[in-house]
XYZ file of C-alpha atoms in Angstrom:
599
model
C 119.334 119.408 96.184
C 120.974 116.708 94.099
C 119.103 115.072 91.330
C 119.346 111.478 91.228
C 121.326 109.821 88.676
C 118.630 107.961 86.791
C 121.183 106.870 83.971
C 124.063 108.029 81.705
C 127.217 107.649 83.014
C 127.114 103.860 85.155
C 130.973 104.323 85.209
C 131.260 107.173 87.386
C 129.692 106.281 91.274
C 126.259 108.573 91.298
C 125.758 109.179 95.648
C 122.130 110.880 96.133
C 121.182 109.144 99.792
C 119.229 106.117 98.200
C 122.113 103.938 98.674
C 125.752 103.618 100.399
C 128.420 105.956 99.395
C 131.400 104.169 98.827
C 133.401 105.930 100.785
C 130.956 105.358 103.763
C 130.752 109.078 104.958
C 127.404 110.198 106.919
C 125.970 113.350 106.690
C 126.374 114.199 110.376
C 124.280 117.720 109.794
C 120.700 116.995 110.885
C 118.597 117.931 108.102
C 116.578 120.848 108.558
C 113.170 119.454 107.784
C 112.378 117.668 110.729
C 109.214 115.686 108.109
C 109.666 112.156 107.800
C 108.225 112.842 103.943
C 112.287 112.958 102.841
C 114.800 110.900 101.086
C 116.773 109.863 103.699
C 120.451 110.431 103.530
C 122.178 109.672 107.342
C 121.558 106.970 109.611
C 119.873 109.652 111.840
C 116.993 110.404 109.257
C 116.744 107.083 108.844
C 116.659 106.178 112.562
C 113.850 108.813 112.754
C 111.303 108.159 109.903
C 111.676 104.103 111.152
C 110.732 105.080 114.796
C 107.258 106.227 113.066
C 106.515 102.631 111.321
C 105.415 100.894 114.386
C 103.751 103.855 116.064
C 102.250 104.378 118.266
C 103.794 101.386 119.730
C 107.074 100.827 120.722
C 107.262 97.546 122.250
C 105.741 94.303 121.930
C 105.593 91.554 124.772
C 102.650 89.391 123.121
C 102.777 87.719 119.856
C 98.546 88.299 119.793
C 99.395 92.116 120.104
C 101.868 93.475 117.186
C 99.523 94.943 114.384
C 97.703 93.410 111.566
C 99.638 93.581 107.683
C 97.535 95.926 106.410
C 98.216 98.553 109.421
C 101.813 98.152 109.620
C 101.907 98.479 105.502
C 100.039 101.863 106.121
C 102.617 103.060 108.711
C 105.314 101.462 107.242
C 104.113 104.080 103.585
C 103.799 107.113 106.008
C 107.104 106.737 107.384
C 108.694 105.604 103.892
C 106.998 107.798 101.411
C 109.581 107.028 98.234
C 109.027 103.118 98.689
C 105.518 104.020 97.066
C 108.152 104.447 94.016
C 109.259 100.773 93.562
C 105.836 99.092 93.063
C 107.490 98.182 89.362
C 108.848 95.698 91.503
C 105.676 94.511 92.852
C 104.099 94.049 89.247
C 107.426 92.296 87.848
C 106.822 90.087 91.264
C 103.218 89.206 90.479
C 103.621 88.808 86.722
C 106.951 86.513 86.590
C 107.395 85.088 89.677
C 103.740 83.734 91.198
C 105.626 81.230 92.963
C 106.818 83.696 95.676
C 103.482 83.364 98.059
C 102.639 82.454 101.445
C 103.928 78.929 100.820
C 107.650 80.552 99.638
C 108.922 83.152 101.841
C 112.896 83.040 100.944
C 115.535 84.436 102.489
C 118.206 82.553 101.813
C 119.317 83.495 98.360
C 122.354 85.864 97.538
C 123.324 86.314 93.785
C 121.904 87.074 90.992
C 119.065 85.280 89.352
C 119.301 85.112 85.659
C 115.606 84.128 84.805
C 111.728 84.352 85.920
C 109.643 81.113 86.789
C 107.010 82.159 83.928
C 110.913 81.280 82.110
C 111.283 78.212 83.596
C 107.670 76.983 83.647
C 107.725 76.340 79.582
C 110.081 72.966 80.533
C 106.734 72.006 82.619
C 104.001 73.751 80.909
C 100.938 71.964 82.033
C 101.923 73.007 85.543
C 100.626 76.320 87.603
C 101.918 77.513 90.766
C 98.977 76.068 92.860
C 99.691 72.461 91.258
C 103.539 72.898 91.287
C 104.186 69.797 94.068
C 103.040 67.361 90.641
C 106.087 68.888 88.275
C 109.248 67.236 88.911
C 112.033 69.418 90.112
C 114.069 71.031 88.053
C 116.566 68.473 88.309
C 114.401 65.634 87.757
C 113.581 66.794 83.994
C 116.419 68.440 81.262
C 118.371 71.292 82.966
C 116.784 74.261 82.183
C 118.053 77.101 79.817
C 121.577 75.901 79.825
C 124.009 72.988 81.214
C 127.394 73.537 81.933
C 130.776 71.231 80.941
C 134.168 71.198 82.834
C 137.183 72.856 80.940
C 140.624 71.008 81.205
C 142.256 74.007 81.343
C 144.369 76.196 83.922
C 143.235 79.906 84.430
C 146.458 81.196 82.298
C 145.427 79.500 79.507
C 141.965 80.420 79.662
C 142.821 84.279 80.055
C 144.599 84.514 77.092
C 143.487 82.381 74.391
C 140.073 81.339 75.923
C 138.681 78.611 73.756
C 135.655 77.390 71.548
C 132.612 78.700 72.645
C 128.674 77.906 72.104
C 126.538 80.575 71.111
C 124.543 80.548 74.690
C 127.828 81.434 76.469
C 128.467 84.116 74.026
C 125.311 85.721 74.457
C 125.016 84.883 78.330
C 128.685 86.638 78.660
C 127.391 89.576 76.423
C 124.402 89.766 79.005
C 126.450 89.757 82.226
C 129.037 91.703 81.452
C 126.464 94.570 80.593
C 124.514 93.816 83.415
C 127.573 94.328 85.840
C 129.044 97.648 84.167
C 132.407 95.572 83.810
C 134.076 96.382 80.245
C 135.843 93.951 78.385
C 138.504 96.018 77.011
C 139.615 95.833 80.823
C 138.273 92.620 82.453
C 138.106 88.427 81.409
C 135.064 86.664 82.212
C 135.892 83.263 83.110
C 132.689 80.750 83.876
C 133.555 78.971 86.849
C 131.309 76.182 88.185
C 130.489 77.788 91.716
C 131.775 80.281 94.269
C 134.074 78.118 95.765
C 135.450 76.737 93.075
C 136.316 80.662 92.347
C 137.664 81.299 95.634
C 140.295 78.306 95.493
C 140.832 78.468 91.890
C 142.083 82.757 92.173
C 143.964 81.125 95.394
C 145.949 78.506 93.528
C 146.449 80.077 90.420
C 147.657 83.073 91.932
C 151.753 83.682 92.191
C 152.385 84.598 95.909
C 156.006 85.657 96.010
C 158.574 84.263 99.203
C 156.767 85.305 102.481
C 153.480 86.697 100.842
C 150.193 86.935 102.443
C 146.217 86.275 102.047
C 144.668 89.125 104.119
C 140.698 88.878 104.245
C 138.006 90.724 105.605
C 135.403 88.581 106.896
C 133.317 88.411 110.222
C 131.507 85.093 109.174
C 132.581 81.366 108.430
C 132.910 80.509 104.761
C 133.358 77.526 102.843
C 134.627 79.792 99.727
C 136.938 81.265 101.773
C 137.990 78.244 103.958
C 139.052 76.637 100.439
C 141.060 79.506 99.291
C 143.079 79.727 102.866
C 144.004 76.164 102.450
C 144.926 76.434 99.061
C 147.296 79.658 99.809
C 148.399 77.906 102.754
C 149.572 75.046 100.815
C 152.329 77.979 98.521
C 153.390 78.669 101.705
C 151.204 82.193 102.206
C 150.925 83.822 105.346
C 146.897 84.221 106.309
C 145.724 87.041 108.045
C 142.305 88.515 108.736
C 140.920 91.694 110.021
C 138.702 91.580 113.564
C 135.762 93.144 114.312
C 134.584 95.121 117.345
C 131.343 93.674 119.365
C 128.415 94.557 119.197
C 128.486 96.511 116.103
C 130.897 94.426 114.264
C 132.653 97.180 113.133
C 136.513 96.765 111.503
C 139.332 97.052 113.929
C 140.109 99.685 112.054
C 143.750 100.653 113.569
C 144.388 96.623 112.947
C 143.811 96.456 109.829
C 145.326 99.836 108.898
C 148.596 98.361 110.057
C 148.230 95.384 108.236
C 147.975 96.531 105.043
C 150.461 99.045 105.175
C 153.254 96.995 106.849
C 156.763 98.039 106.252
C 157.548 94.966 104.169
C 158.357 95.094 100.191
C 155.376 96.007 98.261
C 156.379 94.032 95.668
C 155.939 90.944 98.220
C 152.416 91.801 99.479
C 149.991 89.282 98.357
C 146.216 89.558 97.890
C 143.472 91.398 99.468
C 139.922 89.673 99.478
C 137.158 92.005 100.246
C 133.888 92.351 100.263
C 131.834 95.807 100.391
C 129.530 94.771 103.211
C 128.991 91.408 105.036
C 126.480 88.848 103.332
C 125.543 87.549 107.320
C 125.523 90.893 109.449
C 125.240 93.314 106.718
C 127.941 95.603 107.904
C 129.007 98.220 105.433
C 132.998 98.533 104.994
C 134.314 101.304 103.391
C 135.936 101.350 99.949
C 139.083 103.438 100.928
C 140.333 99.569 102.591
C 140.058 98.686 98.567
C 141.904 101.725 97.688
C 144.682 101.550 100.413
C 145.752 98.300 99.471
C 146.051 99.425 96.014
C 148.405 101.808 97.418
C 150.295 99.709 99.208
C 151.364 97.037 96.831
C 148.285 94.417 97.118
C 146.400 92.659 94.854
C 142.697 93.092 95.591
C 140.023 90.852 94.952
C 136.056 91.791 95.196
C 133.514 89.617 96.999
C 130.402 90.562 95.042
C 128.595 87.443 95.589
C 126.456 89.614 98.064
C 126.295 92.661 95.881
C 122.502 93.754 95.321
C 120.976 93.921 91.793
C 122.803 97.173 89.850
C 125.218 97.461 92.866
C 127.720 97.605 90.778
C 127.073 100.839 89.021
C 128.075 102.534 92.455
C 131.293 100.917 92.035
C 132.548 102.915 89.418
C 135.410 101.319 87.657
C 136.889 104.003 86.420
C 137.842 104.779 89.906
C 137.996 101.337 91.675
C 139.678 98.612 89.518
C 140.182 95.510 91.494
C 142.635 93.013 90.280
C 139.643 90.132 90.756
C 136.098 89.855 91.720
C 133.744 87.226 91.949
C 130.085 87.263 91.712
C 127.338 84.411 91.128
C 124.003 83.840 89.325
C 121.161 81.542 89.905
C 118.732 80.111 87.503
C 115.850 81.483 89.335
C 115.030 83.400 92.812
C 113.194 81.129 95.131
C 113.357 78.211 92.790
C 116.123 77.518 91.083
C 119.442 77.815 92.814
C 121.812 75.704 90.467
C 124.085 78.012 88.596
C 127.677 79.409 88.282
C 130.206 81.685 89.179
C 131.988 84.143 87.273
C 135.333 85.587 87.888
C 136.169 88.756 86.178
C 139.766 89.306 86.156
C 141.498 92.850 84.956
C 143.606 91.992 81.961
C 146.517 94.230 83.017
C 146.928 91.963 86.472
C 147.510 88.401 84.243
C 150.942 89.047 85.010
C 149.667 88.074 89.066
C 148.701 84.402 87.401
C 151.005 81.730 87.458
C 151.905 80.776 83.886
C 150.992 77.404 82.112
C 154.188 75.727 82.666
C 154.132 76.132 86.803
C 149.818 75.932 86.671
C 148.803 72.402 86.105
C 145.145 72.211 85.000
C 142.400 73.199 87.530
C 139.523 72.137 88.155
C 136.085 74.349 88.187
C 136.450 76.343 84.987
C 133.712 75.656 82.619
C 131.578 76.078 79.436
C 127.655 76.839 78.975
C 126.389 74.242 76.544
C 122.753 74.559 75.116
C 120.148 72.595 77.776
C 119.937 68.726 77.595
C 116.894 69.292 75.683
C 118.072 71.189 72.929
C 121.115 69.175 72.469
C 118.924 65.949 72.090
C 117.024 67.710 69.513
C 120.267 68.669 67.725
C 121.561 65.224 67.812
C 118.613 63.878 66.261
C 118.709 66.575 63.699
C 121.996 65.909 62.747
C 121.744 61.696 63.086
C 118.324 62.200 61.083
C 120.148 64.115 58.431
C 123.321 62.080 58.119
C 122.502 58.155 59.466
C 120.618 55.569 57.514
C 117.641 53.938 59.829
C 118.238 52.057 62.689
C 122.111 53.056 63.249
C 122.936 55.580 65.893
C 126.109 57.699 65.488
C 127.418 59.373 68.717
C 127.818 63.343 68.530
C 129.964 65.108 69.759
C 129.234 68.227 71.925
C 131.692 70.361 69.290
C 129.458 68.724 66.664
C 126.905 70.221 68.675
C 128.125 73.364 69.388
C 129.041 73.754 65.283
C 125.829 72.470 64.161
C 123.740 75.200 66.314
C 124.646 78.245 64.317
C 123.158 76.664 60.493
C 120.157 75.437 62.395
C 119.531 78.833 64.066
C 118.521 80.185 60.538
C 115.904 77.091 60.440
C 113.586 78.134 63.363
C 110.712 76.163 62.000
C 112.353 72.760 62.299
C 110.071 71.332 65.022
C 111.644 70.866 68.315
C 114.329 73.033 67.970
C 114.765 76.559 69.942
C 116.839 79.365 68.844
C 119.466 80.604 71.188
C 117.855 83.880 70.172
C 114.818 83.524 71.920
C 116.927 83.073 75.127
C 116.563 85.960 77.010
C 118.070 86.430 81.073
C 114.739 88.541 82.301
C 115.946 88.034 85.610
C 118.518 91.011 84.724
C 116.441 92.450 82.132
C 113.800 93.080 85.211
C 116.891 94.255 87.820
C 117.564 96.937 84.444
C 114.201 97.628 83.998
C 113.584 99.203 87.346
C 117.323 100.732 88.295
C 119.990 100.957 91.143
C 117.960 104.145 92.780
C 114.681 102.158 93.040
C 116.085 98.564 94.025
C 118.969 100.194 96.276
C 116.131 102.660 98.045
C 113.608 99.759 98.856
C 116.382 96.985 100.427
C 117.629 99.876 102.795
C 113.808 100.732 103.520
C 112.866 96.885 103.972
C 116.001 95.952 105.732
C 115.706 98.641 108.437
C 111.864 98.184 109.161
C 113.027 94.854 109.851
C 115.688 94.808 112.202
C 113.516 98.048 113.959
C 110.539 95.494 114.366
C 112.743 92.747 115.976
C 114.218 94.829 118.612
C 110.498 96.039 119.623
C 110.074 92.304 120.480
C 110.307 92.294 124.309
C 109.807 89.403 126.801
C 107.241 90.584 129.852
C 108.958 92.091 132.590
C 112.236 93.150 130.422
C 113.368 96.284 132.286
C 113.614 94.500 135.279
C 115.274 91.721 133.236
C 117.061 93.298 131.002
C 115.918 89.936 128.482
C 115.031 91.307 124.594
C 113.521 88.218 122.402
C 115.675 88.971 119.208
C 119.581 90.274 119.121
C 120.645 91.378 116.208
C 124.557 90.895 115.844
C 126.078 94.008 113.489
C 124.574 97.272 112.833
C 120.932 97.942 113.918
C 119.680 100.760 112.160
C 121.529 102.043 109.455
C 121.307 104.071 106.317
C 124.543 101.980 104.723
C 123.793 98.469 105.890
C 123.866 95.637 103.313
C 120.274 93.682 102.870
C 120.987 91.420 105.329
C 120.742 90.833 109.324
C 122.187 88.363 111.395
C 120.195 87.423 114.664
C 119.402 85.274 118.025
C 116.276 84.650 119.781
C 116.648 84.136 123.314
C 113.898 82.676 126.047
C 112.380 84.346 129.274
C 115.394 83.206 131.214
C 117.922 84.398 128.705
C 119.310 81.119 126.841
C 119.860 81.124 123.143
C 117.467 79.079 121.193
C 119.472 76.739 118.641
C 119.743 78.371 115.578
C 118.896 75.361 113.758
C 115.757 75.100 115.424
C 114.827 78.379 114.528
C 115.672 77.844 111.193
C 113.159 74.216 111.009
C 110.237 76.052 112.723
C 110.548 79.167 110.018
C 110.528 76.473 107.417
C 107.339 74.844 108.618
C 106.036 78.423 108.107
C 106.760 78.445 104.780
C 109.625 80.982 105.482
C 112.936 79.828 104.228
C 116.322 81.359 106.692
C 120.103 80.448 106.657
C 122.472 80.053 109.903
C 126.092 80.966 110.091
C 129.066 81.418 112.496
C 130.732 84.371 113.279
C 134.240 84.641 113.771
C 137.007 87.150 114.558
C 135.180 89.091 117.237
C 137.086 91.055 119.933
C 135.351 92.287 122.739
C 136.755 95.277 124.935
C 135.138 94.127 128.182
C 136.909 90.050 129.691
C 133.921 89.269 131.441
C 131.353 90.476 128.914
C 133.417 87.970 125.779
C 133.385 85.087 128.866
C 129.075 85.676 129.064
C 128.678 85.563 125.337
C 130.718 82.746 124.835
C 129.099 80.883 127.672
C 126.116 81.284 125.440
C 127.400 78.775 122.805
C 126.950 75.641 123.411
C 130.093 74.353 122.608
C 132.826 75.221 125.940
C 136.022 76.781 124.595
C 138.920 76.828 127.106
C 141.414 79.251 125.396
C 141.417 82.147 124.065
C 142.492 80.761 120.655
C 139.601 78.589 120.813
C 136.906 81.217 121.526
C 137.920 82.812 118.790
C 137.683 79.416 116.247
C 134.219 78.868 118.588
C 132.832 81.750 117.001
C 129.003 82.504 117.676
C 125.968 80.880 115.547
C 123.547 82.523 114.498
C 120.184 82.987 112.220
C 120.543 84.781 108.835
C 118.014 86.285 106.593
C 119.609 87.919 103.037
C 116.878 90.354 101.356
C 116.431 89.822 98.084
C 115.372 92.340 95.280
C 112.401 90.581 94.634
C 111.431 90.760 98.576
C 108.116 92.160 99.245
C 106.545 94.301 102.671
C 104.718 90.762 103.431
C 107.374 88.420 103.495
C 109.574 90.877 105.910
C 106.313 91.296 107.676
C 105.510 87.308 108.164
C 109.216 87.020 109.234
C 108.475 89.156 112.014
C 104.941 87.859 113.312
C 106.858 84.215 113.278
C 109.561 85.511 115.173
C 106.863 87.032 117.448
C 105.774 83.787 118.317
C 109.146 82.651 120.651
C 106.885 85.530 123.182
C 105.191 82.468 124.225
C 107.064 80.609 126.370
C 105.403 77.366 125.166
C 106.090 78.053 121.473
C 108.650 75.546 120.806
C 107.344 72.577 123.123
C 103.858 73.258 121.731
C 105.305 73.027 117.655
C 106.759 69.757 118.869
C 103.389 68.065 119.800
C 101.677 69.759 116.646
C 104.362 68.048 114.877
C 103.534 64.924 116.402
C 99.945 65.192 115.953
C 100.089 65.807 112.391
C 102.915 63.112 111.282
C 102.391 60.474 114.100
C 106.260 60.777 115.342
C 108.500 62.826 116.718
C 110.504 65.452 115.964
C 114.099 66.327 117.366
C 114.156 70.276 118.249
């Protein structure tokens, strides 16, 4: 038996069952043990430990029916036995983030957040969870930790001879490039204000020779990626994009093989945007796509904006060095979601960016500057120090920035904080408990969940053939992403509106996304005309089906998500069992707020 890889080596990929191989190969031996009490390394010994967390039951037709927390929990431990091993998690949960409770269910973060909410709660000290509707938001008082100032500068210029920095952004580079395994002898880190500002900014600054192409591998709508079409579209690029297969949403895999290895000049290809598993359905794609491109003359950029906590140590660089890739942080999970995106880009492929002379300034790179708060403390230092009463002298933020490092040595100057004392325990806590542990419980968490939707049957279904929930991509799955995209459908089969889903989950406290998905291809005419008829909107070519795409719920599993909130996602979703759910929220709604409510 392997041992895991508990450390050392973070540039070479570690593979031990606890989380997706990269080159997406299942064991297809059945392991010997039939015992549930193993690690589980295929989809089948996955399938058949998460069979035993709702037993003895297998279906539930009655939202009054499904079991209580505490006896699901207890199955849900039988049937998982290593989960028992992340309850680090649990303490870092209960100690730095108290705001995640019955009142905050979230699933509708992806990123990385950089710091806790015992962090952010020194900007509103006299404030405690149970009180926090009397603290202004975040945005209401100084940004927290850091603010952020637009660059006049084009990427080019920024690769090469970067630019004055503050101290924060030093130490907040420092921090993130450790924290995603990324060297700097090999990769730039370029701030950029958000993911779509990335997306368009690699798009524009990147050279596309005569004829070259934009070939993406997405099943889902995205604004980031709607901005960087238009902007390649706009040079002329050719856009292409793989398709996926219904149900499963699996990559049209002889379609995309042909695309990428085209018989066209390889030193006309253009660039490859892929991400390792879908941030809606949370299907798994392979890295050999990555590594064919490579091959075959493209420039590859990462998605890693859905990348889990310490993902990125399975990426192994060494192996796998993509030209780009694009990740983004958040202030804090569940509370904060302002924050940036970074663009790592390798320092042998500047050669792909368009130079200074034919790359007019963009727009979206920035600088971290110390928070508004500590910058009005330094200009008072300095106009305190230098000003006679009673005249005010404007400062400068290089002033600023220059001014920071001599009063760092003076700590006891009231009102001032050291940039030392800033510390990102959002990725000190991701570090604290490891890839294994975070990898093990998302795949543990993510497959009780979609298991417990399916067993969510309306009366009568055989005859029927009507479930309450599909789930749209893989169902149970050893190498899913954290993630599942879903429907819930009535007793006479129609599709309840996504966004009505989404309003009645927030009135429970439980915070979902929706999204569209796009570039499906069914094998069966009359099974693509009866989904389609499902949509609301009629779409009378084929063409048009296709840009129709089908809407759906999302919910995006965080590393900081517990048993419970998966748990009080499904009891909610129990509740569309009743017939009368939705008609009988509307006259609650009523009732409480005297008017009415459009669902």
């Amino acid at each position: 038996m392997n041992t895991p890889c508990a450390g050392g080596e973070t540039s070479k990929p570690c593979y031990n069952g606890c989380f997706r191989s990269p080159f997406f190969v299942s064991d297809s031996n059945k392991s010997q043990n039939s015992s549930v009490s193993v690690v589980f390394g295929s989809s089948h010994d996955l399938e058949e430990a998460t069979s035993y967390t709702l037993h003895p039951y297998t279906q539930f037709t009655n939202h009054e029916a499904i079991p209580s927390l505490q006896e699901s929990y207890a199955n849900f431990t039988k049937a998982y036995p290593p989960f028992g091993n992340t309850s680090e998690v649990d303490r870092i949960r209960a100690q730095e983030y108290p705001h995640l409770n019955l009142s905050n269910i979230c699933f509708d973060y992806t990123g990385h957040g950089l710091f806790s909410y015992v962090q952010q709660q020194r900007f509103c000290p006299s404030t405690s969870v149970a009180s926090s509707s009397s603290c202004p938001p975040p945005s209401a008082l100084e940004p927290p930790f850091f603010d952020i100032s637009h660059k006049p500068v084009n990427l080019h210029s920024q690769i090469l001879h970067g630019g004055q920095e503050s101290e924060i952004e030093s130490r907040i580079r420092e921090r993130i490039m450790a924290f995603m395994n990324i060297s700097e002898a090999d990769y730039t880190l370029v701030f950029i204000a958000n993911e779509v500002s990335a997306f368009k900014l690699v798009a524009e600054s990147f050279q596309f020779q005569s004829n070259g192409e934009l070939l993406t591998v997405y099943d889902h709508r995205s604004e980031a990626l709607d901005a960087m079409m238009e902007a390649c579209k706009a040079q002329g690029a050719h856009i292409l994009s793989a398709e996926f297969c219904w149900p499963r949403l699996g990559i049209k895999y002889k379609k995309l093989k042909k695309m990428i290895m085209s018989k066209r000049d390889k030193r006309k290809r253009g660039l490859f945007v892929f991400p390792l598993h879908s941030r809606v359905t949370g299907a798994p794609y392979s890295y050999v796509w990555m590594s064919l491109a490579q091959e075959n003359g493209w420039h590859v950029l990462v998605d890693a904006c859905a990348f889990a906590p310490k993902e990125m140590d399975t990426l192994g660089l060494t192996m796998f060095k993509p030209d780009f890739l694009i990740c983004s942080f958040h202030k804090v999970y569940g509370e904060n979601p302002s924050g940036f995106g970074c663009l790592f880009v390798k320092k042998s492929s500047v050669s792909a960016i368009k130079d200074s002379a034919n790359n007019p300034t963009s727009l979206g790179i920035i600088s971290l500057l110390p928070a508004f708060r500590q910058t009005q403390d330094l200009q008072e230092e300095l106009q305190s120090e230098t000003s006679p009463p009673h005249e005010i002298e404007v400062v400068s933020v290089s002033e600023i920035v220059e001014l920071q490092t001599s009063l760092e040595s003076t700590p006891s100057r009231r009102g001032l904080s050291s940039v030392n004392e800033i510390e990102c325990k959002g990725l000190e806590h991701a570090d604290s408990v490891g890839l294994i542990q975070i990898s093990c419980r998302a795949k543990y968490l993510i497959n009780w969940l979609v298991n417990a939707m399916m067993s969510l049957q309306h009366p009568h279904h055989p005859q029927t053939g009507i479930s309450l929930i599909r789930i749209y991509g893989p169902n149970i799955n050893a190498h899913r992403g954290p993630a599942v995209a879903f429907n819930v459908f009535d007793w006479k089969g129609e599709k309840v509106d996504p966004l009505i889903v989404q309003k009645l989950a927030d009135r429970n406290n439980i915070s979902l996304s929706s999204a569209v998905l796009q570039k499906i291809r069914f094998f069966d005419k009359n099974e693509e005309e009866r989904e389609m008829g499902i949509e609301s909107r009629v779409c009378e070519t084929e063409r048009e089906r296709n840009e129709c795409g089908i809407s759906v719920v999302t919910a995006a599993l965080g590393f900081l998500t517990n048993f419970e909130d998966v748990y009080r996602l499904w009891a909610f979703l129990s509740r569309f069992l009743d017939a009368d759910f939705v008609e009988k929220e509307r006259w609650r709604y009523m009732a409480l707020n005297q008017t009415t409510i459009d669902i």
